[in-house]
PDB file of C-alpha atoms in Angstrom:
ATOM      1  CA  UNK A   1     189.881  82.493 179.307  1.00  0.00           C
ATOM      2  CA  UNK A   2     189.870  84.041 175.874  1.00  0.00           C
ATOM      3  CA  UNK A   3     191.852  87.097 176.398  1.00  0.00           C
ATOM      4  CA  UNK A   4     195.480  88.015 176.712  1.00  0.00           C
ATOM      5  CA  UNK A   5     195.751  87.835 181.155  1.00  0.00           C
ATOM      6  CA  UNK A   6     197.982  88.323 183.656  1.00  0.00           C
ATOM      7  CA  UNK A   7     198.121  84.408 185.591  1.00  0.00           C
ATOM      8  CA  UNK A   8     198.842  83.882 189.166  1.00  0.00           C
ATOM      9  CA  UNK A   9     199.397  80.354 190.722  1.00  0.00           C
ATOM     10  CA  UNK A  10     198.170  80.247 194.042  1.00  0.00           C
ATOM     11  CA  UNK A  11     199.091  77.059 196.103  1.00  0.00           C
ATOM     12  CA  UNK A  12     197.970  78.309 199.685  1.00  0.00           C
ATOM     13  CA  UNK A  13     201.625  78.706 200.791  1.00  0.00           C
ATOM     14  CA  UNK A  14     203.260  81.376 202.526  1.00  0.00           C
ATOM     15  CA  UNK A  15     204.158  83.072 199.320  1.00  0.00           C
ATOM     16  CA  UNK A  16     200.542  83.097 197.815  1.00  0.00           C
ATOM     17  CA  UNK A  17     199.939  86.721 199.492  1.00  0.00           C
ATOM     18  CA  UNK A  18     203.037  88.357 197.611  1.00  0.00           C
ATOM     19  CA  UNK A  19     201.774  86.310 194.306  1.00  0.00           C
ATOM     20  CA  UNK A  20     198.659  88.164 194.697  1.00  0.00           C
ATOM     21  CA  UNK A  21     200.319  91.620 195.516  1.00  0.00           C
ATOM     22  CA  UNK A  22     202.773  91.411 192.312  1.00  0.00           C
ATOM     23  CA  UNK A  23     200.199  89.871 189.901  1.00  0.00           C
ATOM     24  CA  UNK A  24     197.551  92.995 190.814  1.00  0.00           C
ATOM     25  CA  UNK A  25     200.389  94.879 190.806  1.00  0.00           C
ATOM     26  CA  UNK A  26     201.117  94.001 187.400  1.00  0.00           C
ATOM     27  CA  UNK A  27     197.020  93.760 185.691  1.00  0.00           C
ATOM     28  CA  UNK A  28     196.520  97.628 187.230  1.00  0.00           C
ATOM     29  CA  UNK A  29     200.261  98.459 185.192  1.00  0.00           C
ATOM     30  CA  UNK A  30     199.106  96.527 182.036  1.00  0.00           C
ATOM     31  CA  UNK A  31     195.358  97.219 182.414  1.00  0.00           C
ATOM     32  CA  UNK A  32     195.171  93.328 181.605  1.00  0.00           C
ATOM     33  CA  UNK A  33     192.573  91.057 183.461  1.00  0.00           C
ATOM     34  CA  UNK A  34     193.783  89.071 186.376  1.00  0.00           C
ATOM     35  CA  UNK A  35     193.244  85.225 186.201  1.00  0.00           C
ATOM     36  CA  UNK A  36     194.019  83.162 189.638  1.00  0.00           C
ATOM     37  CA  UNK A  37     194.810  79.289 189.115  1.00  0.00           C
ATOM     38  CA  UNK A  38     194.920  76.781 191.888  1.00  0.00           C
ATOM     39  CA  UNK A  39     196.231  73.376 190.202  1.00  0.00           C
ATOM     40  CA  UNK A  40     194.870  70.047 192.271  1.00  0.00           C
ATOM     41  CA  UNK A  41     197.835  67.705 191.172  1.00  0.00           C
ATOM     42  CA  UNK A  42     197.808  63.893 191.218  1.00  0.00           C
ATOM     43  CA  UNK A  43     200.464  62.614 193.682  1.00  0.00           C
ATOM     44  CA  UNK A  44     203.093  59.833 192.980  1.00  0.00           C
ATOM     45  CA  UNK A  45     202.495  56.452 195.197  1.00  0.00           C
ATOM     46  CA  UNK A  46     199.160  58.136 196.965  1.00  0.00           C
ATOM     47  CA  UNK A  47     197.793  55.105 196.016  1.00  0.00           C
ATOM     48  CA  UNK A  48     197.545  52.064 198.850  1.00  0.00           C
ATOM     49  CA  UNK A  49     199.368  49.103 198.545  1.00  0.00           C
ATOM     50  CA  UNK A  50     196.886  45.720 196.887  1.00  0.00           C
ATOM     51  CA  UNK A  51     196.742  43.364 199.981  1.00  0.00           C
ATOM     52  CA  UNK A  52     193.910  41.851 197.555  1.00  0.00           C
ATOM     53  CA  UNK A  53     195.984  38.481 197.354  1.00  0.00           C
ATOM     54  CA  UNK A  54     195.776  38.057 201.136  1.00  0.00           C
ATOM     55  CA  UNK A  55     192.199  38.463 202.406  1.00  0.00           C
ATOM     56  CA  UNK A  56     188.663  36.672 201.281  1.00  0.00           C
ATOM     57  CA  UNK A  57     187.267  37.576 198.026  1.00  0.00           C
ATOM     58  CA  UNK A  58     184.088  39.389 200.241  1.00  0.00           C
ATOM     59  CA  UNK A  59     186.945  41.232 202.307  1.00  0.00           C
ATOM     60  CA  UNK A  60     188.584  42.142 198.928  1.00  0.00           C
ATOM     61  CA  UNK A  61     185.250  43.677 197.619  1.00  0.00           C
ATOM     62  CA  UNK A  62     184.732  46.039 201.158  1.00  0.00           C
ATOM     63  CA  UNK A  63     187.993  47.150 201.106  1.00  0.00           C
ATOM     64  CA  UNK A  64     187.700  48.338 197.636  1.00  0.00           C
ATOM     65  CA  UNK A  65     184.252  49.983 198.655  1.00  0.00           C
ATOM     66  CA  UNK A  66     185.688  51.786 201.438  1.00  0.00           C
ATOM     67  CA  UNK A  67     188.904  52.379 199.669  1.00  0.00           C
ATOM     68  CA  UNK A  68     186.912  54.277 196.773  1.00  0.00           C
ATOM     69  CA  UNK A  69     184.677  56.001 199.149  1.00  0.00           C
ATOM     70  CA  UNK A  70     187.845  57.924 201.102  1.00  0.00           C
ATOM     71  CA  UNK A  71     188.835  58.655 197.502  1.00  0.00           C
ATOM     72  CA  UNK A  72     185.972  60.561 197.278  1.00  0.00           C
ATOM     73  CA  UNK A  73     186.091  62.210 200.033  1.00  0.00           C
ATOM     74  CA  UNK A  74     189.675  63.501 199.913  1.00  0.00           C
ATOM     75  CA  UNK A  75     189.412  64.789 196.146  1.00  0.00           C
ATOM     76  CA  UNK A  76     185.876  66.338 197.457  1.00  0.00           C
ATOM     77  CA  UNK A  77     188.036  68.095 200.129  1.00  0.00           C
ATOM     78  CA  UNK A  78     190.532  68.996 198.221  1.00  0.00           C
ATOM     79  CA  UNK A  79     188.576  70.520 195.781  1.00  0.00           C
ATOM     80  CA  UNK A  80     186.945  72.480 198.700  1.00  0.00           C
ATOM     81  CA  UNK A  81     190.278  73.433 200.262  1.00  0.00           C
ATOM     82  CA  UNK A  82     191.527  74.944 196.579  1.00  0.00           C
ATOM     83  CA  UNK A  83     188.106  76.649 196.285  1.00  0.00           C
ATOM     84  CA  UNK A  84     188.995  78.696 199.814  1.00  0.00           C
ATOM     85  CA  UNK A  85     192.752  79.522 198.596  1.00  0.00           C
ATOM     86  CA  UNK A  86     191.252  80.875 195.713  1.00  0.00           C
ATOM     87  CA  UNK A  87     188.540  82.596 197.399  1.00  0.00           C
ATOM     88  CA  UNK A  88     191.167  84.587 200.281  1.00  0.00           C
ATOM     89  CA  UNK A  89     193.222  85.395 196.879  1.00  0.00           C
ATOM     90  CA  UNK A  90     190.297  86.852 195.204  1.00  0.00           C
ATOM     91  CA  UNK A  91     189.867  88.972 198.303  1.00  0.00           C
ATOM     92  CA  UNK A  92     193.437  89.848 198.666  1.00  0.00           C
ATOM     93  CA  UNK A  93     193.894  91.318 194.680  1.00  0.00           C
ATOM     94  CA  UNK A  94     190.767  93.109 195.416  1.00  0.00           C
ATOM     95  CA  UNK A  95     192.319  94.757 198.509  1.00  0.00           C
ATOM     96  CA  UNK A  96     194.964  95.521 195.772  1.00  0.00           C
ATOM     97  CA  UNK A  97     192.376  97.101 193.473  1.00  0.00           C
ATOM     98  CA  UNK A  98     191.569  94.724 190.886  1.00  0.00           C
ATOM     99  CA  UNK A  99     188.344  94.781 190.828  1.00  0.00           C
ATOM    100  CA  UNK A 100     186.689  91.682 188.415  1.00  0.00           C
ATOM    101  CA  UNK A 101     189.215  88.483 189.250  1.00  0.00           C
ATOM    102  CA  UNK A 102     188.933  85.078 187.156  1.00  0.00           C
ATOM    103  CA  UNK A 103     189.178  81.933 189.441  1.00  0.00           C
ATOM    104  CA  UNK A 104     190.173  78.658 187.745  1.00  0.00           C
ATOM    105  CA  UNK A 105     190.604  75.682 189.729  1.00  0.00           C
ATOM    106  CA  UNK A 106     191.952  72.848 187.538  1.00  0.00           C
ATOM    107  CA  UNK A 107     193.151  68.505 187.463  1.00  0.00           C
ATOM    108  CA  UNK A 108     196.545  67.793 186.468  1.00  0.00           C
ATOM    109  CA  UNK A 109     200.135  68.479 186.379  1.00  0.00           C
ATOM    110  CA  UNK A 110     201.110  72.356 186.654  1.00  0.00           C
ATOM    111  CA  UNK A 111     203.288  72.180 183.858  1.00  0.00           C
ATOM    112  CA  UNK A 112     200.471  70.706 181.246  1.00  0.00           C
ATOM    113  CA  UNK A 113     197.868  73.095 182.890  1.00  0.00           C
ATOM    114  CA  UNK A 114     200.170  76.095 182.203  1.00  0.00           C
ATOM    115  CA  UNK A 115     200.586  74.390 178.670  1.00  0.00           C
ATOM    116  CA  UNK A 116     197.088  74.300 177.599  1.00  0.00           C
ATOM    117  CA  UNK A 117     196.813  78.235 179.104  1.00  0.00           C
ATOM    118  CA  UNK A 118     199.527  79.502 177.554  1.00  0.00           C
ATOM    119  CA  UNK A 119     198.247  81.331 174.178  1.00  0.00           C
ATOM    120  CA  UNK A 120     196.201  83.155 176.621  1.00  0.00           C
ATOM    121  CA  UNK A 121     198.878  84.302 179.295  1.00  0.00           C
ATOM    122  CA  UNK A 122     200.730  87.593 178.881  1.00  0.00           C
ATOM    123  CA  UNK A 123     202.818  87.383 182.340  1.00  0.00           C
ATOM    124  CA  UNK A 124     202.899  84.562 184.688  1.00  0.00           C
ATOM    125  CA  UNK A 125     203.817  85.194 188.179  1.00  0.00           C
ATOM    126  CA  UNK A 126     204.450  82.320 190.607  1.00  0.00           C
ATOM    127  CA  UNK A 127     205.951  82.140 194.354  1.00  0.00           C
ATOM    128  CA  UNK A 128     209.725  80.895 194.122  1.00  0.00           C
ATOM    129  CA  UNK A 129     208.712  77.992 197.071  1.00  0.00           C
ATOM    130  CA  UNK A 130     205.867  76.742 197.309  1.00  0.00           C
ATOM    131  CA  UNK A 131     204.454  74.484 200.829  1.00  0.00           C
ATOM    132  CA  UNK A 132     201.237  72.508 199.805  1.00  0.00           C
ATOM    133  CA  UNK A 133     199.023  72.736 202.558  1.00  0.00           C
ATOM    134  CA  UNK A 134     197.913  69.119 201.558  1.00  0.00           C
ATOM    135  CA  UNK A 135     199.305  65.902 199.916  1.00  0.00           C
ATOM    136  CA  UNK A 136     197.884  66.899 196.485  1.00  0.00           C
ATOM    137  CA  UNK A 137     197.917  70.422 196.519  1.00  0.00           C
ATOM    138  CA  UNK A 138     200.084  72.083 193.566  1.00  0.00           C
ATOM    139  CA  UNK A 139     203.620  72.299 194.719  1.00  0.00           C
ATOM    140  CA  UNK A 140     204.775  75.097 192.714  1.00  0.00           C
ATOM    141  CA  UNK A 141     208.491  75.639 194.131  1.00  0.00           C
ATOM    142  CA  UNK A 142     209.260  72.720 193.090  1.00  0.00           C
ATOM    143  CA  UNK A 143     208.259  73.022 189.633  1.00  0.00           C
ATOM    144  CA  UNK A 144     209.489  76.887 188.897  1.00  0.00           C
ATOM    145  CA  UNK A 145     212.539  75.824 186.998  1.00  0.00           C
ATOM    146  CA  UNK A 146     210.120  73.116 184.748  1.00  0.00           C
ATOM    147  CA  UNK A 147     207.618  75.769 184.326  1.00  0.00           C
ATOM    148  CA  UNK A 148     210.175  78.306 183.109  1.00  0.00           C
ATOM    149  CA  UNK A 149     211.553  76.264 180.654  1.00  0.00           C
ATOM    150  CA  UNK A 150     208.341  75.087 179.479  1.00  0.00           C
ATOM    151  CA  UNK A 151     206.578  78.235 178.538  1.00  0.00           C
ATOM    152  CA  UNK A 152     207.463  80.723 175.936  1.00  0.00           C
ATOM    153  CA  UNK A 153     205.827  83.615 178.661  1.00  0.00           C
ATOM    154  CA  UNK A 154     207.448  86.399 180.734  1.00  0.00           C
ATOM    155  CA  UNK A 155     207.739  84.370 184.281  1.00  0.00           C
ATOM    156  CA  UNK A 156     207.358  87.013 187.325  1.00  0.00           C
ATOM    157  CA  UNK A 157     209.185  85.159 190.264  1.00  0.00           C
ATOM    158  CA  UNK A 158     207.992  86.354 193.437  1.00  0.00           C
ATOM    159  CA  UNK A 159     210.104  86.162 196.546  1.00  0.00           C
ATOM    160  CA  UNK A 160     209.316  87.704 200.723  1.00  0.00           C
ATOM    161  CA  UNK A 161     206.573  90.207 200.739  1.00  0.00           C
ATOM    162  CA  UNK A 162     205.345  92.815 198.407  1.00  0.00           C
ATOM    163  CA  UNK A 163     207.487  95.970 197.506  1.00  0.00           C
ATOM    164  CA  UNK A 164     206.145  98.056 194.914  1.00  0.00           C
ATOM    165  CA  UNK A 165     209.009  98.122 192.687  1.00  0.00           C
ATOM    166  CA  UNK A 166     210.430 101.449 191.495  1.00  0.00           C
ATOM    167  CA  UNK A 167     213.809 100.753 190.804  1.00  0.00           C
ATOM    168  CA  UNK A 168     214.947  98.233 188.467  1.00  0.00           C
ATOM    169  CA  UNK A 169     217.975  95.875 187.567  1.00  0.00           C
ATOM    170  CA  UNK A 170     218.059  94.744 184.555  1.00  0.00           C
ATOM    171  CA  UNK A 171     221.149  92.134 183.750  1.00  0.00           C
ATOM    172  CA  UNK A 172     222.550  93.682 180.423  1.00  0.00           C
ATOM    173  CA  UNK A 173     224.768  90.564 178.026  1.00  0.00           C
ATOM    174  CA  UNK A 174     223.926  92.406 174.835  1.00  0.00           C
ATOM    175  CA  UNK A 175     222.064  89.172 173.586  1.00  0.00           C
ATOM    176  CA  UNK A 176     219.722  89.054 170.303  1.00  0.00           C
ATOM    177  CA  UNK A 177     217.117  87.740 173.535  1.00  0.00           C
ATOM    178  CA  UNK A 178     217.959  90.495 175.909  1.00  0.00           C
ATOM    179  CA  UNK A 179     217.804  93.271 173.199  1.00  0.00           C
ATOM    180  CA  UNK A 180     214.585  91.797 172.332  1.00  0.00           C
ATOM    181  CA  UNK A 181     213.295  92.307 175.887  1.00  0.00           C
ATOM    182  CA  UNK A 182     214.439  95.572 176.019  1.00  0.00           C
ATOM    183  CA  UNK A 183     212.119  96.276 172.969  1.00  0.00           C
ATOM    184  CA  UNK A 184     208.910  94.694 174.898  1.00  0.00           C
ATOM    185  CA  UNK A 185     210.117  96.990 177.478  1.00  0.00           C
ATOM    186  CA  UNK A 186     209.783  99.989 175.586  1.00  0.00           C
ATOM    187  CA  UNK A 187     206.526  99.180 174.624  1.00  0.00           C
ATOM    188  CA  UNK A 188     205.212  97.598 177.820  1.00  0.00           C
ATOM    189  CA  UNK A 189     204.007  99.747 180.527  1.00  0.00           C
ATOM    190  CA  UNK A 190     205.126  97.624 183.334  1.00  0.00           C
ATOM    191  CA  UNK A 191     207.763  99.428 183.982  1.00  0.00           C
ATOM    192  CA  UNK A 192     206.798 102.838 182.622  1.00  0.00           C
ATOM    193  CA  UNK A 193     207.872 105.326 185.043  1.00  0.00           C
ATOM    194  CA  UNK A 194     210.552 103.298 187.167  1.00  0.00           C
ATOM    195  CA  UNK A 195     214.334 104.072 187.521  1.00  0.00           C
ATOM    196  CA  UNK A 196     216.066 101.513 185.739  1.00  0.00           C
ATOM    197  CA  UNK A 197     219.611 100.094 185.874  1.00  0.00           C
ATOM    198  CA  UNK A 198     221.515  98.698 183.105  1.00  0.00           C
ATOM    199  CA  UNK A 199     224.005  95.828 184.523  1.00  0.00           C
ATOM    200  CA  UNK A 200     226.852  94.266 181.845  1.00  0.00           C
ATOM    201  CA  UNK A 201     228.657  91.403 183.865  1.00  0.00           C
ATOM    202  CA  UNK A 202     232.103  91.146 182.365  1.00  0.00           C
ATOM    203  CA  UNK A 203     235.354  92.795 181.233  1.00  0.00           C
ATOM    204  CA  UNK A 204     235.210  96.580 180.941  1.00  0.00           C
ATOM    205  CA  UNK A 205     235.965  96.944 177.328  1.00  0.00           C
ATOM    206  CA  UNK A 206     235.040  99.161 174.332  1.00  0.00           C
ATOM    207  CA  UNK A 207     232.900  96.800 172.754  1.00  0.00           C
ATOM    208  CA  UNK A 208     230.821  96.618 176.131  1.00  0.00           C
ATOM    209  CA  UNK A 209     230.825 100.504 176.551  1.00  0.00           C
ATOM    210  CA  UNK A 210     229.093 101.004 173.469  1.00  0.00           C
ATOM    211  CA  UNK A 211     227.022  97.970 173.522  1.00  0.00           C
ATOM    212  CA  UNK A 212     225.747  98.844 177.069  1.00  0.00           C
ATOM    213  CA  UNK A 213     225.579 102.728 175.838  1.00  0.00           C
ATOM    214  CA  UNK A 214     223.180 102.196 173.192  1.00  0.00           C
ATOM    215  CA  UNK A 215     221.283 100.253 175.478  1.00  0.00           C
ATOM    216  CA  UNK A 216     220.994 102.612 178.028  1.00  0.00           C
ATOM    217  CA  UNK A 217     220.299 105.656 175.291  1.00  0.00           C
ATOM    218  CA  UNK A 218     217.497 103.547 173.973  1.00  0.00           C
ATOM    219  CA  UNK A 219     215.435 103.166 177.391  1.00  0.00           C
ATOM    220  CA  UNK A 220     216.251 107.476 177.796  1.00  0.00           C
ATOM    221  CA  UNK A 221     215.176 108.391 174.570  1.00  0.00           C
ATOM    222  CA  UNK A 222     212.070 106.463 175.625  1.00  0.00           C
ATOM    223  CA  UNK A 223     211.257 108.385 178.520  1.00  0.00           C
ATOM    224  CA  UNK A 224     213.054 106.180 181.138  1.00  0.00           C
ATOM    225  CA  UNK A 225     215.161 107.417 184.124  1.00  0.00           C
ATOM    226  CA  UNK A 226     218.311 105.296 182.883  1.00  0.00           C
ATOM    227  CA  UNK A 227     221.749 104.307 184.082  1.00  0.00           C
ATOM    228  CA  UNK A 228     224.317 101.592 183.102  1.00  0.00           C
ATOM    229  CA  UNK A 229     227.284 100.250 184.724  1.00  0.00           C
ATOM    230  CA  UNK A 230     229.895  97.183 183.929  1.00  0.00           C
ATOM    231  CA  UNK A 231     231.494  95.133 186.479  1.00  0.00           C
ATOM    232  CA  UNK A 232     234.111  92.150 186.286  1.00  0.00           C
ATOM    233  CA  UNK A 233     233.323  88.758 188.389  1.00  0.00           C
ATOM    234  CA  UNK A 234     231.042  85.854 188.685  1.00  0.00           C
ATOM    235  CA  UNK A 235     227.707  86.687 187.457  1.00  0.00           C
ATOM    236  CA  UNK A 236     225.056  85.804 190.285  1.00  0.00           C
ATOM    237  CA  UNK A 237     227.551  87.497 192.903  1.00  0.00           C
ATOM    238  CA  UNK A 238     227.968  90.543 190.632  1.00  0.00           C
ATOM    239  CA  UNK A 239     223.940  91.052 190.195  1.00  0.00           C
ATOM    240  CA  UNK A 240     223.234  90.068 193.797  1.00  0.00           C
ATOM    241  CA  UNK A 241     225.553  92.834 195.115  1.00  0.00           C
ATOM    242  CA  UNK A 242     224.815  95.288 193.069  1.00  0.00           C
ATOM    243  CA  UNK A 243     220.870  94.375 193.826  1.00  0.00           C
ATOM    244  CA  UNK A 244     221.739  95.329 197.305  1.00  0.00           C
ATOM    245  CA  UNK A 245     223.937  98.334 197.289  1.00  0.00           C
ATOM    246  CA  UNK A 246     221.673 100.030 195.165  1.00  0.00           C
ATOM    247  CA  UNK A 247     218.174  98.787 196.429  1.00  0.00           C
ATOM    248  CA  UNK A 248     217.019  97.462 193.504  1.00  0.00           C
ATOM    249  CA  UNK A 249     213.460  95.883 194.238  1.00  0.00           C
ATOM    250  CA  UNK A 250     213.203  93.917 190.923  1.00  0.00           C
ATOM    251  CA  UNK A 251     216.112  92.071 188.765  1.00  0.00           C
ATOM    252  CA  UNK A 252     215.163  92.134 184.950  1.00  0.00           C
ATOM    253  CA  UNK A 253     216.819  88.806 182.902  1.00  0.00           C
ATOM    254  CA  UNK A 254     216.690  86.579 180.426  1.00  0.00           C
ATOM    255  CA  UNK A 255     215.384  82.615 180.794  1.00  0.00           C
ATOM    256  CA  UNK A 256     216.645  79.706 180.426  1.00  0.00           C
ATOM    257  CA  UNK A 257     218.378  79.018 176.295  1.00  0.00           C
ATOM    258  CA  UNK A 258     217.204  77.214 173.691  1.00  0.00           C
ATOM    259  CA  UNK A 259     220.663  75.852 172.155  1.00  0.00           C
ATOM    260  CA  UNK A 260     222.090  73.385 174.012  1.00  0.00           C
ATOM    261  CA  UNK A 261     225.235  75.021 174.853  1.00  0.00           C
ATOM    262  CA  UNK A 262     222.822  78.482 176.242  1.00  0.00           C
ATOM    263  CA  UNK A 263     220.935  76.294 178.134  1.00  0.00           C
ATOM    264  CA  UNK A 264     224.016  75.194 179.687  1.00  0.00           C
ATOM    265  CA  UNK A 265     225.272  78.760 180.253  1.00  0.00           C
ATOM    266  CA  UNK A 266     222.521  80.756 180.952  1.00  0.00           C
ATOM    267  CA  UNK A 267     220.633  78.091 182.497  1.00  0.00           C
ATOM    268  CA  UNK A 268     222.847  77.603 184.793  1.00  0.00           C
ATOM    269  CA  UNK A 269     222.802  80.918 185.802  1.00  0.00           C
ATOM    270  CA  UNK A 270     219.033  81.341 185.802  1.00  0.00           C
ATOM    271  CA  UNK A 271     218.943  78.481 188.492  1.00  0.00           C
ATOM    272  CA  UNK A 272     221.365  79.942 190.819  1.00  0.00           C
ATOM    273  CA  UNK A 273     219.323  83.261 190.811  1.00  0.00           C
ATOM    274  CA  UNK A 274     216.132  81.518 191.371  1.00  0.00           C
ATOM    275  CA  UNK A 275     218.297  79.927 194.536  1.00  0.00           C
ATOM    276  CA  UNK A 276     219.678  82.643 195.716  1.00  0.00           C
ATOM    277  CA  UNK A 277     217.651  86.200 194.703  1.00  0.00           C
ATOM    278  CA  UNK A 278     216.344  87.905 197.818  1.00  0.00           C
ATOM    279  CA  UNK A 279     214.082  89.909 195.366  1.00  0.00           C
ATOM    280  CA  UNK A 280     211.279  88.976 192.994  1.00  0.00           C
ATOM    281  CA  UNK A 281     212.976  88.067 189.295  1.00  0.00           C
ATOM    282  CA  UNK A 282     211.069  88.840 185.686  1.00  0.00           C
ATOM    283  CA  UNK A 283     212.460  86.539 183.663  1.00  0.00           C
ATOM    284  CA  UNK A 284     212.032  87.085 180.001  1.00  0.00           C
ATOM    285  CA  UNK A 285     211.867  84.654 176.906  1.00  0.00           C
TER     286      UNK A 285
END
């Protein structure tokens, strides 16, 4: 890949199908080119216990034989099974209308894979769980949170089934990060169009009426439909609600922190919306 894409990881669970609706969803909004990535990962303790010490040397010598040969085998199907996941995605983005999709089917951990890509990935969007259809098959629920703090990427965190979104939450601290993503947003056409929702967590007070203000006159001035709101209580309960009161089919927010004590605070609070959101998540960084 040598141009700026839009990545999906496709596992061949139950949430590959809305990781292929929100990542065509997102190449036709950014006219960017739609790369799908199946990951073949090498599995902890897969390999069989040496009863070497135990049995004749010409024992020892078929066992290794037949040992390598089912090896063989299973990577060969393995490598077979990926190449159909990707293949049913491929046809599912080009239900969505993307018309030219890149397959890549790649060795490794997801996390290194998504390392070496990264220069050329402008949004990634993975499936919050992920359930491998086989032993070695990418298991990408369990690695969101590593993934996310790993990449310096927007992360598009798909949950249920596919919703076009058209109104949007985004979760509003008035940090140097979250002011920055409300700059890409200006810029971005992602979500060009869409009614969006400014959301301060925290005490009402004047500082956080005029932070949230300018905020909010920023995205109208740029053409967005725009409207901003503070509330007092815990943060994931405060978004969550407010999520479902007002219908919101996509929460906007920033990633994990870099300082140790952000990482702590905001971290924590990225997790806990990864656990609990019952809509997809664009997590910024």
């Amino acid at each position: 890949m040598n141009e700026s894409r839009i990545l999906a990881c496709i596992d061949g669970s139950a949430a590959s199908e809305a990781v292929c609706d929100y990542a065509a969803w997102a190449s036709l909004r950014l006219a960017a080119p739609l790369a799908l990535l199946h990951v073949l990962e090498p599995v902890a303790g897969s390999a069989p216990a040496d009863l070497s010490g135990s049995i004749g040397l010409g024992s020892r010598e078929l066992l290794l034989n037949e040992l390598a040969e089912l090896d063989e085998r299973r990577a060969r199907l393995l490598r077979e099974q990926g190449k159909l996941m990707l293949d049913a995605a491929c046809e599912r983005v080009r239900a969505d209308g993307v018309a030219e999709p890149l397959l890549r089917q790649r060795h490794g951990r997801l996390v290194d894979t998504l390392q070496e890509l990264e220069s050329e990935v402008r949004l990634l969007v993975m499936g919050r769980q992920g359930e491998a259809c086989s032993s070695a098959a990418s298991q990408v629920g369990s690695q969101l949170e590593s993934v996310i703090r790993t990449l310096h990427r927007p992360v598009l965190v798909t949950t249920g089934t596919y919703r076009a979104p058209q109104r949007v939450l985004v979760a509003f601290d008035n940090s140097p990060s979250v002011r920055k993503g409300l700059d890409v947003l200006l810029q971005s056409p992602l979500l060009r169009g869409l009614s969006i929702h400014l959301l301060m967590v925290g005490a009402d007070t004047a500082d956080s009426r005029e932070a949230i203000e300018a905020a909010r006159r920023q995205l109208h001035e740029a053409g967005f439909d725009t409207s901003a709101a503070i509330r007092a209580g815990e943060v994931e309960d405060v978004l969550l609600d407010y999520r479902r009161e007002q219908q919101m089919d996509l929460i906007v927010m920033g990633a994990y922190g870099h300082s140790r004590i952000r990482r702590f605070l905001v971290g924590s609070t990225t997790t806990a919306m990864l656990q609990r959101t019952d809509c997809p998540l664009l997590l910024l960084r």
